[in-house]
PDB file of C-alpha atoms in Angstrom:
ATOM      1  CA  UNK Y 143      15.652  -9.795  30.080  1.00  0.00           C
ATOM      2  CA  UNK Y 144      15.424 -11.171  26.482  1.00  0.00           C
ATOM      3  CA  UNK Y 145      11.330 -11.088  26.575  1.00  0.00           C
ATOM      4  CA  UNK Y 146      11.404  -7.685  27.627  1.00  0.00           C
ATOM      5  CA  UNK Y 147      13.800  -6.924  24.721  1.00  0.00           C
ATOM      6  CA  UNK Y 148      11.155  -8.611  22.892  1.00  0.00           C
ATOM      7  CA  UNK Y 149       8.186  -6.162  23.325  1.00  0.00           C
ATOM      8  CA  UNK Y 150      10.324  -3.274  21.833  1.00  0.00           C
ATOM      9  CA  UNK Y 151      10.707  -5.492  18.616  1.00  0.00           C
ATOM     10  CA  UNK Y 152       8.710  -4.864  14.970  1.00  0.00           C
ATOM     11  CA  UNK Y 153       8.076  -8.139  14.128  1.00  0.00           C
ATOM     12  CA  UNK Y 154       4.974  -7.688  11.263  1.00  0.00           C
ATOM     13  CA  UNK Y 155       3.671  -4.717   9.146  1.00  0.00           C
ATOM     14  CA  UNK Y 156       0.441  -5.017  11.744  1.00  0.00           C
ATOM     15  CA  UNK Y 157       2.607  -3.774  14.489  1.00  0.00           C
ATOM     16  CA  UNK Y 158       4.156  -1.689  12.619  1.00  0.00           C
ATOM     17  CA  UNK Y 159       1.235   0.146  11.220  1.00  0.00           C
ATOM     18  CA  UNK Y 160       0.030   0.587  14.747  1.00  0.00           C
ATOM     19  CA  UNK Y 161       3.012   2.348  15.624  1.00  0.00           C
ATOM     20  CA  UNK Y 162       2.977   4.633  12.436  1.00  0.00           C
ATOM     21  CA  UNK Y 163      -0.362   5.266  13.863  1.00  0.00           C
ATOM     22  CA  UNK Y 164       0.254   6.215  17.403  1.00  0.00           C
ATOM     23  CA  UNK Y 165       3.365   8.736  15.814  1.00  0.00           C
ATOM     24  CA  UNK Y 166       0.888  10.286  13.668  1.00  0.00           C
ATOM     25  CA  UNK Y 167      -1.569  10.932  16.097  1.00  0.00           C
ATOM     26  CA  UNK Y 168       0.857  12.507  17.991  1.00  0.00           C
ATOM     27  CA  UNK Y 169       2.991  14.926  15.405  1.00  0.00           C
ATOM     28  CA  UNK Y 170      -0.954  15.879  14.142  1.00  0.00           C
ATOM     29  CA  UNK Y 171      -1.812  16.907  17.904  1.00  0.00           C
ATOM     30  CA  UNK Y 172       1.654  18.723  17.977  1.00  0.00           C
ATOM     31  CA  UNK Y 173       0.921  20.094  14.663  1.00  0.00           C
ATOM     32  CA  UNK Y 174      -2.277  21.529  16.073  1.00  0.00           C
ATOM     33  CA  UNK Y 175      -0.613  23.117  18.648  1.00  0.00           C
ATOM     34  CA  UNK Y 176       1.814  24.516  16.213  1.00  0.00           C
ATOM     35  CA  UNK Y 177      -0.497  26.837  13.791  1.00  0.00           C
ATOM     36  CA  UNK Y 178      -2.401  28.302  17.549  1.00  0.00           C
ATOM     37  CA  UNK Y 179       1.162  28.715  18.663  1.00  0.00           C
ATOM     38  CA  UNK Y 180       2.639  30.271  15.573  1.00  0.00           C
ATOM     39  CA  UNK Y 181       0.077  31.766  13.422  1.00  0.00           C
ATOM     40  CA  UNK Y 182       0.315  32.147   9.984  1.00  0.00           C
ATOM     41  CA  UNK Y 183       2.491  30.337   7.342  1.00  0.00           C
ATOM     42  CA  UNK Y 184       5.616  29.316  10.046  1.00  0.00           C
ATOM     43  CA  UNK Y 185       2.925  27.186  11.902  1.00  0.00           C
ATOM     44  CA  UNK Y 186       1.838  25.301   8.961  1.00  0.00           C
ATOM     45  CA  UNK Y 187       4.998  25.065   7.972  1.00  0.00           C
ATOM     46  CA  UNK Y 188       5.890  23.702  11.044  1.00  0.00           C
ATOM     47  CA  UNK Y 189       2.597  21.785  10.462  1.00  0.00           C
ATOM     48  CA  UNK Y 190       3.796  20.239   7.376  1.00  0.00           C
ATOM     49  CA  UNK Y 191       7.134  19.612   9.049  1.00  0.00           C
ATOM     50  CA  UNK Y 192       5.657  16.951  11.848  1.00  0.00           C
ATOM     51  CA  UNK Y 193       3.459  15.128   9.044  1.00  0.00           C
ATOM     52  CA  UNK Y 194       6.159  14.939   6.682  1.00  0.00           C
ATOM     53  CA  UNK Y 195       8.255  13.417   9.286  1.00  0.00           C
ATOM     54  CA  UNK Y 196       6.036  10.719  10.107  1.00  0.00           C
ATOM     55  CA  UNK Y 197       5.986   9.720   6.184  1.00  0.00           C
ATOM     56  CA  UNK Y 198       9.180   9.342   6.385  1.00  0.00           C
ATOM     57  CA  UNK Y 199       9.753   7.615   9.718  1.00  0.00           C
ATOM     58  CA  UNK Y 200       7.040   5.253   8.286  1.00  0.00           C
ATOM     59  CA  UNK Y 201       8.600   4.325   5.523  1.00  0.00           C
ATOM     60  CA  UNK Y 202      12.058   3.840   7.094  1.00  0.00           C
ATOM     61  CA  UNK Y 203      10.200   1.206   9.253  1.00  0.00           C
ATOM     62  CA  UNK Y 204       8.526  -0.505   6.720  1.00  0.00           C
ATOM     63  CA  UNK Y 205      11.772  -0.770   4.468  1.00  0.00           C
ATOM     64  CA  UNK Y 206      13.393  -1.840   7.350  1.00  0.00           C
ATOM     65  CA  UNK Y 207      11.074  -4.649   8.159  1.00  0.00           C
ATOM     66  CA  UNK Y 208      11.344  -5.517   4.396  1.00  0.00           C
ATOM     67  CA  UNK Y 209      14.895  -5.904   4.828  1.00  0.00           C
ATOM     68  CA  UNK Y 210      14.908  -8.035   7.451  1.00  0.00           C
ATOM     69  CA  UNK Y 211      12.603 -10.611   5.952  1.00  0.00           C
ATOM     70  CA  UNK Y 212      14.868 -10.792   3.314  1.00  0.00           C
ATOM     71  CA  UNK Y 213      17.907 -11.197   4.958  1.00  0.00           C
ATOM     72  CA  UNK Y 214      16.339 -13.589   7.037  1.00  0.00           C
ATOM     73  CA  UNK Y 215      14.960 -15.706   3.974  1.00  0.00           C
ATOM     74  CA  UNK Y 216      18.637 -15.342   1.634  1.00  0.00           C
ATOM     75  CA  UNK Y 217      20.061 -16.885   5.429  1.00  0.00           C
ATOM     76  CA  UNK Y 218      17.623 -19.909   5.015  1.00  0.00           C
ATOM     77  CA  UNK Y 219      18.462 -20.440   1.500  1.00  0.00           C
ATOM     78  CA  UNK Y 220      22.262 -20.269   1.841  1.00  0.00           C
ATOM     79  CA  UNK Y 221      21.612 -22.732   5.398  1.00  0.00           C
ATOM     80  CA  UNK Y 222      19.406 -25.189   3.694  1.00  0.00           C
ATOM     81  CA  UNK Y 223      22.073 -25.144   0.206  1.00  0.00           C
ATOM     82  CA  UNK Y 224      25.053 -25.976   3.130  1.00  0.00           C
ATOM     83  CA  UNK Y 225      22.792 -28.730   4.520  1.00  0.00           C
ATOM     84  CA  UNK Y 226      22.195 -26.864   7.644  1.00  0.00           C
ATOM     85  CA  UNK Y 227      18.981 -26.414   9.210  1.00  0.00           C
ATOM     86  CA  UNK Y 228      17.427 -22.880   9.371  1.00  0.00           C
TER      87      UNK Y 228
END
């Protein structure tokens, strides 16, 4: 069960760029669909809506993985300063 857990980890900004990808493809496609669904300014509204919320889910993910390096690296330090090993 733990290396299935593993395949739905982010474990470097290369994955994690893919999967900003793959949600932008999709909230552009569903922002397509949008403006021929809702003509006018609500569907690029609604356009605007899906890209701005990939921006934003990006950067969550990125900050997140940021995080977690760091945290993982101030761990080390205060380990190796107790005599510990990492």
């Amino acid at each position: 069960m733990t290396r299935v857990k593993r395949l739905f980890v982010i474990k470097t900004r290369f994955e994690a760029y893919l999967i900003i990808f793959a949600l932008a493809l999709g909230a552009m496609t569903r922002g397509a669909h949008y403006t021929v669904q809702y003509p006018g300014v609500g569907g690029y509204l609604l356009f605007a809506a899906t890209a701005g919320a990939v921006f934003l889910g990006g950067a969550k993910i990125l900050d997140a993985l940021r995080y977690e390096r760091e945290a993982r690296e101030a761990g080390a330090d205060t380990a190796e300063k107790a005599g510990l090993k990492p």
